[in-house]
Short mmCIF file of C-alpha atoms and ligand atoms in Angstrom, two decimals:
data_model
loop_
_atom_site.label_atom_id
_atom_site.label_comp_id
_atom_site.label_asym_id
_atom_site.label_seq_id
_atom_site.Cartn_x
_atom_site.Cartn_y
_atom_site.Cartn_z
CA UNK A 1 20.79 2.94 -35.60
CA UNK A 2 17.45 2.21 -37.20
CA UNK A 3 15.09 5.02 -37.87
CA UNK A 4 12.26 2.94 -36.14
CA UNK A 5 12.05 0.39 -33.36
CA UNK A 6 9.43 -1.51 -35.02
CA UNK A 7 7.27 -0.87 -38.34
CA UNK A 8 4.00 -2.30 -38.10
CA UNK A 9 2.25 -3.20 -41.77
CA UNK A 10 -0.76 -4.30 -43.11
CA UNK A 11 -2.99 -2.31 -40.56
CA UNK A 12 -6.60 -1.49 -40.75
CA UNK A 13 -6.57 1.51 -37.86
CA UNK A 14 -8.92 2.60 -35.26
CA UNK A 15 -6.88 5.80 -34.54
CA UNK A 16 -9.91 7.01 -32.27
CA UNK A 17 -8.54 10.26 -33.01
CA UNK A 18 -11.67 13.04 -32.12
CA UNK A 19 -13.99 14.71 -35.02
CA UNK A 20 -12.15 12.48 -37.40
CA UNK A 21 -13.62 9.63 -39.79
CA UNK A 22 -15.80 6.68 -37.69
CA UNK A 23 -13.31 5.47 -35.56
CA UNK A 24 -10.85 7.84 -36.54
CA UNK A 25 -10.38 5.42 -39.31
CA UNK A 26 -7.07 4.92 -41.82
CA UNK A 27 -7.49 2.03 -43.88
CA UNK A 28 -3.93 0.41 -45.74
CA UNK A 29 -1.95 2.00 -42.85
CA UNK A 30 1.09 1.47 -41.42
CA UNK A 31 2.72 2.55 -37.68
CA UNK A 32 6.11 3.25 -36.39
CA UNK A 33 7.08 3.20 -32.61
CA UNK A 34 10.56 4.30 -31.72
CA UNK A 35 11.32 4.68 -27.79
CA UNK A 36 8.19 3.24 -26.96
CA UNK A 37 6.58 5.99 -28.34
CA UNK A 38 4.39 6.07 -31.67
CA UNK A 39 6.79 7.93 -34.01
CA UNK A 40 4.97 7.75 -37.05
CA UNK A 41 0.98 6.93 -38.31
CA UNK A 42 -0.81 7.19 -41.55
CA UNK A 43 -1.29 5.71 -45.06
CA UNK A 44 1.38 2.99 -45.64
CA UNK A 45 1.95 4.81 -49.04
CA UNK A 46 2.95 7.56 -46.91
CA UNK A 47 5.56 5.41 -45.12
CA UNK A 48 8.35 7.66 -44.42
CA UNK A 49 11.16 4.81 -44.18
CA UNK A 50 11.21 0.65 -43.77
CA UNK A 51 14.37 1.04 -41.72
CA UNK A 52 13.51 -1.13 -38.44
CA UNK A 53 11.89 -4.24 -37.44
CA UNK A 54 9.04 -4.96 -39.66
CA UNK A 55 5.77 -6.84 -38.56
CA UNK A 56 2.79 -7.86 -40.76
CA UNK A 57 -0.47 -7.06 -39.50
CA UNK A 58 -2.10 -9.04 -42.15
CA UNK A 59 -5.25 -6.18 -42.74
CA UNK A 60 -5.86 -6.25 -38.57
CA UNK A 61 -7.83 -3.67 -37.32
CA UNK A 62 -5.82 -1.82 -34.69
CA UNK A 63 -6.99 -0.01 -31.41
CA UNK A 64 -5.07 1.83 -28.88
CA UNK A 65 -4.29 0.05 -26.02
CA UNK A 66 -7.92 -0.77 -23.68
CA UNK A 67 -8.16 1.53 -20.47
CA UNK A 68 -10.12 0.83 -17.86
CA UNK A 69 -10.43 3.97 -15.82
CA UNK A 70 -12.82 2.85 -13.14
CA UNK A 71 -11.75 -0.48 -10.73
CA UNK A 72 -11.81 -1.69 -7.51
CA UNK A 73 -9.33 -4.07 -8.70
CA UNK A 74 -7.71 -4.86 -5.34
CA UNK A 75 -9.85 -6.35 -2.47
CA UNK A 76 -9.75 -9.59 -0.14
CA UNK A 77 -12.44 -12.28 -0.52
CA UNK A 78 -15.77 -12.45 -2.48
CA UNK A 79 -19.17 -11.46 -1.69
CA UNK A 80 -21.17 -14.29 -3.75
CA UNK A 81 -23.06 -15.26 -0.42
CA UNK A 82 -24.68 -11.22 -0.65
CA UNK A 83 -25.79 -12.03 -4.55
CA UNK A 84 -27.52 -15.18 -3.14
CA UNK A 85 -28.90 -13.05 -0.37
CA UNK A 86 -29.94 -10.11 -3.16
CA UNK A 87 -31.39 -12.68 -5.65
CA UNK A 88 -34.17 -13.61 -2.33
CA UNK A 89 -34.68 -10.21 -2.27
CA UNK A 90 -32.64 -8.26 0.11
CA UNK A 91 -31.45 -5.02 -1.62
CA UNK A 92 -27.67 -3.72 -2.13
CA UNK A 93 -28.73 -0.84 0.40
CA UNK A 94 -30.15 -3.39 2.81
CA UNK A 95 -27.30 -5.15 2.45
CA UNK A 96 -25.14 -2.22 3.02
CA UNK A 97 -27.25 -0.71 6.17
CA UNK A 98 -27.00 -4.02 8.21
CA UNK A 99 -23.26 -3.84 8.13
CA UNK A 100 -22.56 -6.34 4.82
CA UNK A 101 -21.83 -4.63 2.14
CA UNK A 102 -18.38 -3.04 1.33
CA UNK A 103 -17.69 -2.96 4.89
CA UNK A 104 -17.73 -6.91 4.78
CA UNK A 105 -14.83 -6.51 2.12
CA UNK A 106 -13.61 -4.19 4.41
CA UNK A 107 -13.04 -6.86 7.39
CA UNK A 108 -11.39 -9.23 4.75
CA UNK A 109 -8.75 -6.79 3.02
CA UNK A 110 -7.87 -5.73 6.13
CA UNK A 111 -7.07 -9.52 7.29
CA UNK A 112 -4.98 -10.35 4.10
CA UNK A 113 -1.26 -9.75 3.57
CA UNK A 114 0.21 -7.71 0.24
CA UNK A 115 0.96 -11.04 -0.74
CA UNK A 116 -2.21 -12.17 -0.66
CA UNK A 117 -3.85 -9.15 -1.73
CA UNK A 118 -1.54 -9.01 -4.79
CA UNK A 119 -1.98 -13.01 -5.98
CA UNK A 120 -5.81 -12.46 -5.53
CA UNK A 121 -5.76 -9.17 -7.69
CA UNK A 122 -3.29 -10.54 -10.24
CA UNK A 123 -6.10 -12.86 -11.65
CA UNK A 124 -8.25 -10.30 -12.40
CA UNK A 125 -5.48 -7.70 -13.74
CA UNK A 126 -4.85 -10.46 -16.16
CA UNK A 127 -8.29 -11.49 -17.32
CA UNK A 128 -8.53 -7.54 -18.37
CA UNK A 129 -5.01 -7.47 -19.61
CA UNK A 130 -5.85 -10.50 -22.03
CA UNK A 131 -8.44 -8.42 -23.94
CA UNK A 132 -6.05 -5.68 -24.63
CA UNK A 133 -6.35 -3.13 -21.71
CA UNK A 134 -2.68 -1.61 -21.04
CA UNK A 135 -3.90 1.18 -18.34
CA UNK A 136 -5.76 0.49 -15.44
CA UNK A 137 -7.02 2.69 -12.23
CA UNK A 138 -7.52 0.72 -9.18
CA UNK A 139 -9.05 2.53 -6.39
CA UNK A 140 -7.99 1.90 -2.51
CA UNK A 141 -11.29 2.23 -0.33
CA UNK A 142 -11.22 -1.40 1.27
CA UNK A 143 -9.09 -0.40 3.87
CA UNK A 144 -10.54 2.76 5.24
CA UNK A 145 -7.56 3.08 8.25
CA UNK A 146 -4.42 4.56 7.24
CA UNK A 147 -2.57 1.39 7.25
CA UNK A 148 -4.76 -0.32 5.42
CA UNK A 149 -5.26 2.03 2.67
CA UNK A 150 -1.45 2.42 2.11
CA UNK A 151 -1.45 -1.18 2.32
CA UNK A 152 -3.95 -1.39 -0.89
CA UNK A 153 -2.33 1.53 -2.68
CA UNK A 154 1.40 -0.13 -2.21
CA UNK A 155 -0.36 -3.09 -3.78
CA UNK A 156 -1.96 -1.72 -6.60
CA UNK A 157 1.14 0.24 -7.58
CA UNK A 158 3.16 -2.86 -6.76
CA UNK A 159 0.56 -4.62 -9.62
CA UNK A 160 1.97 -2.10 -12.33
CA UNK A 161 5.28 -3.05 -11.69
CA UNK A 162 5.18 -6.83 -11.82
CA UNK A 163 2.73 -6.60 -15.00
CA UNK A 164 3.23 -4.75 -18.33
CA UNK A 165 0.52 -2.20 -18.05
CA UNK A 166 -0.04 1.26 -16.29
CA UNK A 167 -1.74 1.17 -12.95
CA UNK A 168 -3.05 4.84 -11.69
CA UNK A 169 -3.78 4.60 -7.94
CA UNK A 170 -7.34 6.55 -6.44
CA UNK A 171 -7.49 7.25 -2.62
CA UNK A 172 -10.32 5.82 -2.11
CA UNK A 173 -10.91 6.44 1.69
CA UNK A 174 -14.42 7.83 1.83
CA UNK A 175 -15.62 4.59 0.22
CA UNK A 176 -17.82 3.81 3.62
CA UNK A 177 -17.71 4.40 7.50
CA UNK A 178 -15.85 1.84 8.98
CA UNK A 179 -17.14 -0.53 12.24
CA UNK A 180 -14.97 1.61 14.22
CA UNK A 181 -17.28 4.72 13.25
CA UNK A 182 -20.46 3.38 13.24
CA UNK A 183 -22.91 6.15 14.21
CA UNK A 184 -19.48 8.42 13.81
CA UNK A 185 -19.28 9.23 10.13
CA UNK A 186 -18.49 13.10 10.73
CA UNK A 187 -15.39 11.54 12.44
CA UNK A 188 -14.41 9.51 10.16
CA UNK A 189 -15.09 12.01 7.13
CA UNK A 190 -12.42 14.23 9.38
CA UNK A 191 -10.09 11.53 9.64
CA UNK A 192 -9.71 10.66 6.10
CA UNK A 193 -9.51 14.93 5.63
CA UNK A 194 -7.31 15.16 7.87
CA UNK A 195 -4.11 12.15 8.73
CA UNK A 196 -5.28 10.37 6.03
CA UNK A 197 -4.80 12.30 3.01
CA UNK A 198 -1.68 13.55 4.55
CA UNK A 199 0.27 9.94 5.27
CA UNK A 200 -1.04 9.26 1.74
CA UNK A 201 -0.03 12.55 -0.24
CA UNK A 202 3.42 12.15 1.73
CA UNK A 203 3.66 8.40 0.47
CA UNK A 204 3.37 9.87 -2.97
CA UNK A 205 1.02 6.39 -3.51
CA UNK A 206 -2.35 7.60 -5.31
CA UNK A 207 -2.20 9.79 -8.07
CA UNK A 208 -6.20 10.87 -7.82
CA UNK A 209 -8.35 10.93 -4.96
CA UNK A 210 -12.32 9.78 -5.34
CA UNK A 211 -15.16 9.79 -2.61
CA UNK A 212 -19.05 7.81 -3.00
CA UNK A 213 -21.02 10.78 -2.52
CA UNK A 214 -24.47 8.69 -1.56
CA UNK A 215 -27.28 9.12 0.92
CA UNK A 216 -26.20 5.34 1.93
CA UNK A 217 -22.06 7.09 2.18
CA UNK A 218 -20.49 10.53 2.03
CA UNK A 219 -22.30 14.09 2.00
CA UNK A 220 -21.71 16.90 -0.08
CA UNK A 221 -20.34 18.62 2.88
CA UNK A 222 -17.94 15.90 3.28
CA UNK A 223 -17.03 15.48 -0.01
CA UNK A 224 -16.16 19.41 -0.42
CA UNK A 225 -13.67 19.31 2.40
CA UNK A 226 -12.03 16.01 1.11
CA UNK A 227 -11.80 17.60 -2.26
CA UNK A 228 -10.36 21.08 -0.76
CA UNK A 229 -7.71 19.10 1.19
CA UNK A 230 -6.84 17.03 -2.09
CA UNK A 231 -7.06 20.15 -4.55
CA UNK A 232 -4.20 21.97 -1.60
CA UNK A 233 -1.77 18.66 -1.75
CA UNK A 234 -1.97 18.51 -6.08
CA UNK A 235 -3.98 15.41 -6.04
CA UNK A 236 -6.51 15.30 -9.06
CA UNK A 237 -10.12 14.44 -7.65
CA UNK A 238 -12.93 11.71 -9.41
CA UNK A 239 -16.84 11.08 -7.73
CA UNK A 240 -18.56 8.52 -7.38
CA UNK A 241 -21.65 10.29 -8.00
CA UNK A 242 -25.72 10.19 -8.23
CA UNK A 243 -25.35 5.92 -8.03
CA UNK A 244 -28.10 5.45 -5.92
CA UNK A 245 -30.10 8.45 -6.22
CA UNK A 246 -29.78 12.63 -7.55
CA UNK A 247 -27.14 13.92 -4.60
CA UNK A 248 -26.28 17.01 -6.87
CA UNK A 249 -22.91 15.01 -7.21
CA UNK A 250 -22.25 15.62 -10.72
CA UNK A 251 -23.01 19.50 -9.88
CA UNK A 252 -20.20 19.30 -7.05
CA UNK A 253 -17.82 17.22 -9.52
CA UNK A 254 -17.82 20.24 -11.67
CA UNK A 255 -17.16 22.68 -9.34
CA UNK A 256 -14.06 21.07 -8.49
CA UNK A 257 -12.94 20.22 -11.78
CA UNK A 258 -13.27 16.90 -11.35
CA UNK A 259 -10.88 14.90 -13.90
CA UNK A 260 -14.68 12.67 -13.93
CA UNK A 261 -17.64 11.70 -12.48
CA UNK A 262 -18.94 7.90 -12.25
CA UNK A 263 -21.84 6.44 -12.14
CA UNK A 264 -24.45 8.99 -12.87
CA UNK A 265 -27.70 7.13 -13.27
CA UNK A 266 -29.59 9.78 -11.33
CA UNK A 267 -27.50 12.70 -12.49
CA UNK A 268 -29.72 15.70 -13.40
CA UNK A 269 -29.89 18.18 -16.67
CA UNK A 270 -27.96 20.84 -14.46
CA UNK A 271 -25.69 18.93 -13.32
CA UNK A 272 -24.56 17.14 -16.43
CA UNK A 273 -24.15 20.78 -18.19
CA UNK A 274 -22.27 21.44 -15.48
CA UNK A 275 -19.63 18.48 -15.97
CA UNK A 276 -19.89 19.80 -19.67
CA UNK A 277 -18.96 23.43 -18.23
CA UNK A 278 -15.73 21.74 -16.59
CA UNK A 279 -14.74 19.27 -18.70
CA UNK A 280 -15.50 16.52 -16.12
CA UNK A 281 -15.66 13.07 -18.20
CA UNK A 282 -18.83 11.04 -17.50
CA UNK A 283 -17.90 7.30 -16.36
CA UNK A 284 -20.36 4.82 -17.39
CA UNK A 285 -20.53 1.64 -15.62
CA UNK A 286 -23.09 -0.83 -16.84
CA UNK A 287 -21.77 -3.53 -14.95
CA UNK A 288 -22.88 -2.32 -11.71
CA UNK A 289 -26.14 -0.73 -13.91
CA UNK A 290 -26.86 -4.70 -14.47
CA UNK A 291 -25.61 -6.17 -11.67
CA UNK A 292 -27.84 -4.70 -9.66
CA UNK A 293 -30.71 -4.88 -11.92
CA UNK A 294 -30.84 -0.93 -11.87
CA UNK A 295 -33.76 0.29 -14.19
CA UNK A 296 -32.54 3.99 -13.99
CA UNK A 297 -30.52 4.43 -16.70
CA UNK A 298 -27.82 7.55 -17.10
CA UNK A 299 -28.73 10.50 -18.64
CA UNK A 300 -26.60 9.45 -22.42
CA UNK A 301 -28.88 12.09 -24.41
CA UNK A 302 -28.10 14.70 -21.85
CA UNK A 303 -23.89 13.91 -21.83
CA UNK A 304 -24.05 14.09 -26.04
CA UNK A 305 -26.03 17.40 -25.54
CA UNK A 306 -23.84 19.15 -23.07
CA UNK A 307 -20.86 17.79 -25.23
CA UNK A 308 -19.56 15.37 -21.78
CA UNK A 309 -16.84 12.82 -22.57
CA UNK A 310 -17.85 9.44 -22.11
CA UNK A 311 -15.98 6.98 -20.83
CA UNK A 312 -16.86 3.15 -20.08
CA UNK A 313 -14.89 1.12 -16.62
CA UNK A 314 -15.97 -2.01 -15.79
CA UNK A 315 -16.12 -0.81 -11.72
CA UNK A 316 -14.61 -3.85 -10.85
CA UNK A 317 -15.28 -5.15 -7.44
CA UNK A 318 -16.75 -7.44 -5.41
CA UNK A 319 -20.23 -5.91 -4.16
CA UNK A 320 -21.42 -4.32 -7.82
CA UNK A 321 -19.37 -5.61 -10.50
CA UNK A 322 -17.45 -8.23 -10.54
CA UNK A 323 -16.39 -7.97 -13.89
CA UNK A 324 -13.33 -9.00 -15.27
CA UNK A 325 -14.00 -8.34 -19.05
CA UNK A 326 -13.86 -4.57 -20.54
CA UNK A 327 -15.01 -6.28 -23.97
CA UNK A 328 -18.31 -7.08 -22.09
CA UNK A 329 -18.57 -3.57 -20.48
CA UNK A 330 -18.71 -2.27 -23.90
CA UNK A 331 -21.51 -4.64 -24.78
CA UNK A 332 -23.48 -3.93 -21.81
CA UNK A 333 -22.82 -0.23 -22.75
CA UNK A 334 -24.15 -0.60 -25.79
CA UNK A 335 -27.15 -2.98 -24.92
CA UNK A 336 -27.94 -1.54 -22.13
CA UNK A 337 -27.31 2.36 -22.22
CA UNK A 338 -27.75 2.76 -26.12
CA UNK A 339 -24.20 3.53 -26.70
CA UNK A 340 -23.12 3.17 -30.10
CA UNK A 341 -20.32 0.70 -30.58
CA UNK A 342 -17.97 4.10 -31.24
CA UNK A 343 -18.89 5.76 -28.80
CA UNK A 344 -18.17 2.49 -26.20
CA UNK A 345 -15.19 2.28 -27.93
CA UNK A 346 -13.65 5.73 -27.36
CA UNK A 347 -15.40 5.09 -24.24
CA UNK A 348 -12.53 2.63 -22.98
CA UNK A 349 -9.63 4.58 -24.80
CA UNK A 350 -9.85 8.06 -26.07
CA UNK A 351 -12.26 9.09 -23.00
CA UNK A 352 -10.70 6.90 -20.77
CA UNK A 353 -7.91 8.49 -20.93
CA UNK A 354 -9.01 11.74 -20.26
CA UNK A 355 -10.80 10.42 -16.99
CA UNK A 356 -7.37 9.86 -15.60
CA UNK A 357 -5.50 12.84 -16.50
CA UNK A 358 -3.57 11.08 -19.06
CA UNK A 359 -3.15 13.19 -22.01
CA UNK A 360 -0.24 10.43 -23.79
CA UNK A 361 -2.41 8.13 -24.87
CA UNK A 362 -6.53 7.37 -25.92
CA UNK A 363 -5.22 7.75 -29.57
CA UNK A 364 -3.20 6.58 -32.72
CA UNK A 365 -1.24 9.46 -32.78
CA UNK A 366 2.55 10.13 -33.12
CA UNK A 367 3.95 11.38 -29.91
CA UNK A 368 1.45 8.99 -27.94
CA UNK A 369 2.78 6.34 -25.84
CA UNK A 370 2.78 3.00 -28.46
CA UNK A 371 0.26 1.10 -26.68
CA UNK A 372 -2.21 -0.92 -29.28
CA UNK A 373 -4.49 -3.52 -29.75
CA UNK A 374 -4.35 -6.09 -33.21
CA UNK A 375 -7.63 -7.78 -33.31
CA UNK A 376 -9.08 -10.17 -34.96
CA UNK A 377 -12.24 -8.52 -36.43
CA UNK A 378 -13.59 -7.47 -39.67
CA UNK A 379 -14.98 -4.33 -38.17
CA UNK A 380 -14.82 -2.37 -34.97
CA UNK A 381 -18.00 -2.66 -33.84
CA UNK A 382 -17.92 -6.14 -33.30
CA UNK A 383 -15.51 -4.85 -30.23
CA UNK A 384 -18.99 -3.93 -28.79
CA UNK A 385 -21.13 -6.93 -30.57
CA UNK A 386 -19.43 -10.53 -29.10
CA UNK A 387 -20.52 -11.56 -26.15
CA UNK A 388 -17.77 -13.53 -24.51
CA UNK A 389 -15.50 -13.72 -27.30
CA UNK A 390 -12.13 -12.27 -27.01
CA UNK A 391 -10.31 -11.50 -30.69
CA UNK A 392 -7.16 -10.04 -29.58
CA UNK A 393 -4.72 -10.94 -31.67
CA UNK A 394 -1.13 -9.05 -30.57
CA UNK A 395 -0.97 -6.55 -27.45
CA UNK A 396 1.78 -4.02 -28.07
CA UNK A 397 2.49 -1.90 -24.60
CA UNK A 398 4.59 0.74 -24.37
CA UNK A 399 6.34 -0.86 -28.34
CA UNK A 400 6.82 -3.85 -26.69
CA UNK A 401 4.46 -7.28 -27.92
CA UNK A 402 3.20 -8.45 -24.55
CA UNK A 403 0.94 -11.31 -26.42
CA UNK A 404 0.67 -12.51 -29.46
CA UNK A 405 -2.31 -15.03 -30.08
CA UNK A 406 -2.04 -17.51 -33.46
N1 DI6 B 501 -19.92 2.18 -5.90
C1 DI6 B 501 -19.83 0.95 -6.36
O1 DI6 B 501 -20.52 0.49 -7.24
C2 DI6 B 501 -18.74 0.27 -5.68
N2 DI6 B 501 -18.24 1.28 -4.83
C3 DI6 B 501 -18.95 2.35 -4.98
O2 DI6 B 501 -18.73 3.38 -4.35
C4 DI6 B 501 -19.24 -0.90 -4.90
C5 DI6 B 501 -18.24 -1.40 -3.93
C6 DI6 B 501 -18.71 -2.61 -3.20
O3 DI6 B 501 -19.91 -2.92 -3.09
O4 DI6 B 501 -17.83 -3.31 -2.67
FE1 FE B 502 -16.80 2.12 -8.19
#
């Protein structure tokens, strides 16, 4: 048997390893995956052994594998009649107060079948998985009854296995009060506390649970009971937090450990040395930033200070963010929230990673699971500089080539 499943040559690597060179950066390198596992990285002079299928990178520059740890990936219809409405004037909380809003997605995702669900998703999984992400999180939330939420969680995890990349499920039930509730949100917060997170621990279907804590959604309150009941069943918990305005969110993230904390435009200084405290991972998401012409911009000087992982998602979904491009997150990121193109760029990998709990990949590292990105670029900033362009080359998930562009 050959040493190595597959020797890749002729690499210019991005290892995005921590405290290491820019980019974690080996020039004239070579990597060898064996059981879908990186086996070996480093100088190709170094090269322990050519035994095993050998490909020529040509001098790519190689990533790890994209993650995008923040989606809404799964959802029935469209809400391009509410950006009409928005771009007259109403507001997103307007929007959201007269009953539109997410609980408009709400009415549809409940209507559709898996099948449905699934085709409608599968475009958008695709458009990501095109520019090199191999991991993606897609939250439940447009459900918000128990069989709808297992209905969105079977459908996300079905989504992993009918496409080569990683989905990680979120319970997502304290996403918004349903019609059902209206004027009965304590209810409903106890509901999702109490049947809900039990059918869905005992389907084994989310690996994470995540509430929007928001003057327009969830209250602290709420949120610490949700996160009490998830801590007692195993389940990992995430925020969406400080979005709309300073809730203390990133505060309460912390003091749950939270794997992250999203959003954050409002966050405040205590709150963000809290998450730095905990190890909670800061989620960016300048999609929803722009798409809602939001001028209050996260606190990036505080995160660097308080030494808070940050980690870029495109939020995809219908209300805030319909984006289908990570690429472009990173150039919002950068244009927008004064990342530098590093920093975006660990943002959707080494960070990422660490936002879902994942500890086998981020990196170009032997041991990590062989999931990488061949692009065609000169340098890796220009990951964060084209607007619209996509330059990957060959996506390698899990040592298998899923794509190979000429
Ligand atoms: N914050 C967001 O930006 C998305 N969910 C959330 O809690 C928006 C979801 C939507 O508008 O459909
Ligand atoms: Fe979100």
């Amino acid at each position: 048997m050959a040493q190595f499943d597959s020797i890749w040559l002729n690499a210019r690597l991005a290892t995005m390893t921590a405290g290491a060179a820019p980019y974690g950066a080996v020039e004239d390198a070579a990597l060898c995956v064996r059981d879908g596992r990186i086996a070996w990285v480093g100088p190709a002079s170094a090269l322990p052994s050519r035994d095993g299928q050998v490909h020529d990178l040509g001098g790519a520059w190689v990533t790890p594998g994209l993650i995008d740890c923040h989606t809404h990936l799964v959802f029935g219809g469209d809400r391009a009649g509410e950006f009409e409405q928005r771009l007259k004037g109403a507001t997103y909380e307007d929007i959201a107060r007269a009953g539109g809003g997410i609980r408009s997605t709400v009415s549809k995702t409940r209507a559709a079948s898996e099948e449905q669900l699934a085709r409608s998703a599968a475009r958008r999984l695709k458009a990501l998985m095109d520019e090199g992400v191999t991991t993606v999180e897609i939250k439940s939330g447009y459900g918000l009854d128990v069989d709808s939420e297992l209905k969105m969680l079977r459908v996300a995890r079905r989504l992993g296995e009918t496409h080569p990349v990683t989905v990680r499920t979120t319970f997502l039930g304290a996403h918004a009060v349903p019609p059902e509730y209206q004027g009965r949100q304590a209810d409903y917060a106890a509901l999702v506390a109490g049947p809900m997170l039990d059918a869905v621990a005992k389907s084994g279907l989310a690996d994470a649970v995540d509430v929007f804590a928001d003057r327009i959604a969830f209250t602290n309150e709420e949120t610490s009971r949700i996160f009490t009941v998830a801590k007692e069943r195993g389940l990992p918990v995430k925020l969406h937090a400080d979005q709309l305005t300073d809730q203390h969110g990133a505060a309460l993230a912390a003091r749950f450990g939270a794997l992250s904390a999203e959003h954050l435009e409002h966050a405040s200084e205590d709150g963000v040395a809290a998450m730095g405290r905990a190890g909670t991972v800061a989620v960016l998401l300048p999609g929803a930033y722009y798409f809602l012409r939001d001028t209050k911009m996260p606190p990036i000087d505080a995160f660097r200070r308080h030494d808070v992982p940050i980690a870029v998602a495109s939020d995809c979904n219908p209300g805030s963010s319909p984006a289908v491009s990570l690429l472009m997150m990173l150039n919002m990121a950068c244009t927008l929230f004064r990342l530098t193109p590093e920093e975006a760029l660990a943002g959707v990998t080494r960070n990422a990673a660490r936002a879902l709990g994942l500890p086998d990949r981020g990196t170009l590292e032997a041991g990590k699971i062989a999931d990488f990105v061949a692009w065609d670029i000169s340098h890796p900033a220009e990951l964060s500089y084209w607007i619209g362009a996509n330059p990957a080359r060959t996506i390698v998930r899990g040592g298998t080539v899923t794509r190979t562009s000429a």
